[in-house]
Amino acid sequence: MNKIACQYAIMRFAPFVVDFARTLFTEIVRPRETIVRFSEVRTVLANDPAKKLKELFAYYIERNFATKKYQEALLESTVRKLLFKIHVGEQFDKARLGNDNYHVTFPFVCKGTNKPLRVIKPLHLAQMEPTKIYEHGAAWIYRVNRLKDEYLDAGRVLFALAGPEEDGARLKAYQEIEEELRATGVKTVACDDQDEITRFALN
């Protein structure tokens, strides 16, 4: 009897629940004078709605679409603002180090007579997959090893690192890359450690 009553209640009130949900959704996405804007409502077909919802949430809310190039541009913007705040921004320029056969572009280079006096490179190492963290970090380890001694003094290079926030395989990959970077002779610091970046830039 209870089961029959439950089914009856669902059939009776389901239309009201649907109407309420539709009204609520319409209210949420209607145009209004705020900084939050919604595009036109669209429909997506999915075999697994729950999985698709997670994918859309990761893309639009967690911003999975943001590439490492985009992320590093944001980091560079933050460092650039800091350098100008401490009145040394004009001393640092984007520069290509190396020769015609092999060269690497760094965003912040304070040039000296023969070698750079100071080099700062913001590096994004918070990719969603540990493999991506290893690959991106290894590329810069190779570049430093290729250039150091002849074209730059590794001890005058600072990598400002952005890593994953949670523990696990991604953090392990980040920590290993940071250790390998330091093994080349460069300095590393968290990208949000403005005191250390300032100290390096001024000395």
Coordinates of C-alpha atoms in Angstrom, one line a residue:
M1 CA 0.0 0.0 0.0
N2 CA 2.8 2.4 0.9
K3 CA 4.5 1.7 -2.5
I4 CA 1.3 2.4 -4.4
A5 CA 0.8 5.6 -2.4
C6 CA 4.4 6.7 -3.2
Q7 CA 3.9 6.1 -6.9
Y8 CA 0.7 8.0 -6.9
A9 CA 2.3 11.0 -5.1
I10 CA 5.1 11.0 -7.7
M11 CA 2.7 10.9 -10.6
R12 CA 0.5 13.6 -9.0
F13 CA 3.3 16.1 -8.1
A14 CA 5.8 15.4 -10.9
P15 CA 4.4 18.1 -13.2
F16 CA 4.7 20.7 -10.5
V17 CA 8.3 19.8 -9.8
V18 CA 9.1 20.1 -13.5
D19 CA 7.4 23.4 -13.7
F20 CA 9.2 24.7 -10.7
A21 CA 12.6 23.5 -12.0
R22 CA 11.9 25.2 -15.4
T23 CA 10.8 28.4 -13.7
L24 CA 13.9 28.4 -11.4
F25 CA 16.3 27.8 -14.3
T26 CA 14.7 30.6 -16.3
E27 CA 15.1 33.0 -13.4
I28 CA 18.7 32.1 -13.0
V29 CA 19.7 32.7 -16.6
R30 CA 17.5 35.7 -17.4
P31 CA 19.4 38.9 -18.4
R32 CA 20.1 41.3 -15.6
E33 CA 22.4 44.2 -14.9
T34 CA 25.3 42.4 -13.2
I35 CA 28.9 41.4 -14.1
V36 CA 27.7 37.8 -14.5
R37 CA 26.2 37.2 -17.9
F38 CA 24.8 34.0 -19.5
S39 CA 24.8 33.0 -23.1
E40 CA 21.7 31.7 -24.8
V41 CA 20.3 28.5 -23.4
R42 CA 21.4 25.4 -25.4
T43 CA 20.6 21.7 -25.4
V44 CA 23.1 18.9 -25.3
L45 CA 22.5 15.2 -25.9
A46 CA 24.4 12.8 -23.7
N47 CA 24.3 9.1 -22.9
D48 CA 25.5 9.9 -19.4
P49 CA 24.0 13.2 -18.2
A50 CA 25.9 13.1 -14.9
K51 CA 29.2 12.6 -16.6
K52 CA 28.5 15.3 -19.1
L53 CA 27.5 17.7 -16.3
K54 CA 30.9 17.1 -14.6
E55 CA 32.7 17.8 -17.9
L56 CA 30.9 21.0 -18.5
F57 CA 31.5 22.1 -14.9
A58 CA 35.2 21.4 -15.2
Y59 CA 35.4 23.3 -18.5
Y60 CA 33.4 26.4 -17.6
I61 CA 33.9 26.7 -13.8
E62 CA 37.2 25.0 -13.2
R63 CA 38.5 26.5 -16.5
N64 CA 40.1 23.3 -17.9
F65 CA 40.2 25.0 -21.2
A66 CA 43.0 27.3 -20.0
T67 CA 46.2 26.1 -21.6
K68 CA 49.6 26.2 -19.9
K69 CA 50.5 29.1 -22.2
Y70 CA 47.5 31.0 -21.0
Q71 CA 48.3 30.2 -17.4
E72 CA 51.9 31.3 -17.7
A73 CA 50.8 34.5 -19.4
L74 CA 48.7 35.2 -16.2
L75 CA 51.8 34.4 -14.0
E76 CA 54.0 36.7 -16.1
S77 CA 51.4 39.5 -15.8
T78 CA 51.5 39.2 -12.0
V79 CA 55.4 39.2 -11.9
R80 CA 55.5 42.2 -14.3
K81 CA 53.2 44.2 -12.0
L82 CA 55.4 43.3 -9.0
L83 CA 58.6 44.4 -10.8
F84 CA 57.1 47.7 -11.6
K85 CA 55.7 48.1 -8.1
I86 CA 59.3 47.7 -6.7
H87 CA 60.6 50.1 -9.4
V88 CA 62.7 47.7 -11.4
G89 CA 60.3 46.8 -14.2
E90 CA 62.2 48.8 -16.8
Q91 CA 65.3 46.8 -16.1
F92 CA 63.7 43.5 -17.1
D93 CA 62.8 42.8 -20.8
K94 CA 61.8 39.8 -22.8
A95 CA 65.0 38.4 -24.3
R96 CA 66.3 35.5 -26.4
L97 CA 69.3 33.7 -24.9
G98 CA 71.5 31.4 -26.9
N99 CA 72.7 31.5 -30.4
D100 CA 71.3 31.0 -33.9
N101 CA 71.4 27.2 -33.6
Y102 CA 69.7 27.0 -30.2
H103 CA 68.0 29.8 -28.2
V104 CA 65.3 30.2 -25.6
T105 CA 63.1 33.2 -24.9
F106 CA 62.7 34.3 -21.3
P107 CA 60.1 36.9 -20.3
F108 CA 62.2 38.8 -17.7
V109 CA 65.9 39.3 -18.3
C110 CA 68.1 41.9 -16.7
K111 CA 71.0 42.1 -19.1
G112 CA 74.6 42.3 -18.2
T113 CA 77.8 42.8 -20.2
N114 CA 78.3 39.1 -21.3
K115 CA 75.6 37.2 -19.5
P116 CA 72.3 38.2 -17.9
L117 CA 72.5 39.6 -14.4
R118 CA 69.1 38.1 -13.4
V119 CA 66.5 36.0 -15.2
I120 CA 63.0 35.3 -13.9
K121 CA 60.8 32.7 -15.5
P122 CA 57.2 32.0 -14.2
L123 CA 56.4 28.4 -14.8
H124 CA 53.0 26.7 -14.6
L125 CA 53.2 23.2 -13.2
A126 CA 49.6 22.5 -12.2
Q127 CA 48.4 20.6 -15.3
M128 CA 45.6 18.2 -14.7
E129 CA 47.7 15.1 -15.5
P130 CA 51.1 14.3 -13.8
T131 CA 52.5 13.4 -17.2
K132 CA 51.9 16.9 -18.5
I133 CA 53.7 18.3 -15.4
Y134 CA 56.7 16.1 -16.0
E135 CA 56.8 17.0 -19.7
H136 CA 56.5 20.7 -19.3
G137 CA 59.0 20.8 -16.4
A138 CA 61.5 18.5 -18.2
A139 CA 61.4 20.8 -21.3
W140 CA 62.6 23.7 -19.1
I141 CA 65.2 21.6 -17.3
Y142 CA 66.7 20.7 -20.7
R143 CA 66.7 24.3 -21.8
V144 CA 68.5 25.5 -18.7
N145 CA 71.1 22.7 -19.0
R146 CA 71.6 23.6 -22.7
L147 CA 72.2 27.3 -22.0
K148 CA 73.9 27.4 -18.7
D149 CA 77.6 28.3 -18.3
E150 CA 78.0 29.7 -21.8
Y151 CA 74.8 31.8 -22.1
L152 CA 73.6 32.2 -18.6
D153 CA 74.6 31.7 -15.0
A154 CA 72.1 29.2 -13.5
G155 CA 72.5 30.8 -10.1
R156 CA 71.1 34.0 -11.5
V157 CA 67.9 32.4 -12.7
L158 CA 64.7 32.2 -10.7
F159 CA 61.8 30.0 -11.6
A160 CA 58.5 31.2 -10.0
L161 CA 56.5 28.0 -9.8
A162 CA 52.7 27.5 -9.7
G163 CA 51.9 23.9 -8.6
P164 CA 48.8 21.8 -7.8
E165 CA 47.1 22.5 -4.5
E166 CA 46.1 19.0 -3.6
D167 CA 48.2 16.0 -2.6
G168 CA 48.6 13.0 -4.8
A169 CA 50.4 12.1 -8.0
R170 CA 50.2 15.7 -9.4
L171 CA 52.0 17.1 -6.4
K172 CA 54.6 14.4 -6.5
A173 CA 55.3 15.2 -10.1
Y174 CA 55.6 18.9 -9.2
Q175 CA 58.0 18.3 -6.3
E176 CA 60.2 16.0 -8.5
I177 CA 60.4 18.7 -11.2
E178 CA 61.2 21.4 -8.7
E179 CA 64.0 19.2 -7.3
E180 CA 65.4 18.6 -10.8
L181 CA 65.2 22.3 -11.6
R182 CA 67.3 23.1 -8.5
A183 CA 69.8 20.4 -9.5
T184 CA 70.6 22.5 -12.5
G185 CA 71.7 25.4 -10.2
V186 CA 68.7 27.7 -10.7
K187 CA 66.6 29.0 -7.8
T188 CA 62.9 28.2 -7.4
V189 CA 60.2 29.9 -5.4
A190 CA 56.4 29.7 -5.2
C191 CA 54.9 32.1 -7.7
D192 CA 52.9 33.9 -4.9
D193 CA 56.0 34.5 -2.7
Q194 CA 56.4 38.2 -3.6
D195 CA 59.0 38.7 -0.9
E196 CA 61.4 36.2 -2.4
I197 CA 60.8 37.4 -5.9
T198 CA 61.4 41.0 -4.8
R199 CA 64.6 40.0 -3.0
F200 CA 65.9 38.2 -6.1
A201 CA 65.0 41.1 -8.4
L202 CA 66.7 43.7 -6.3
N203 CA 70.0 41.8 -5.6

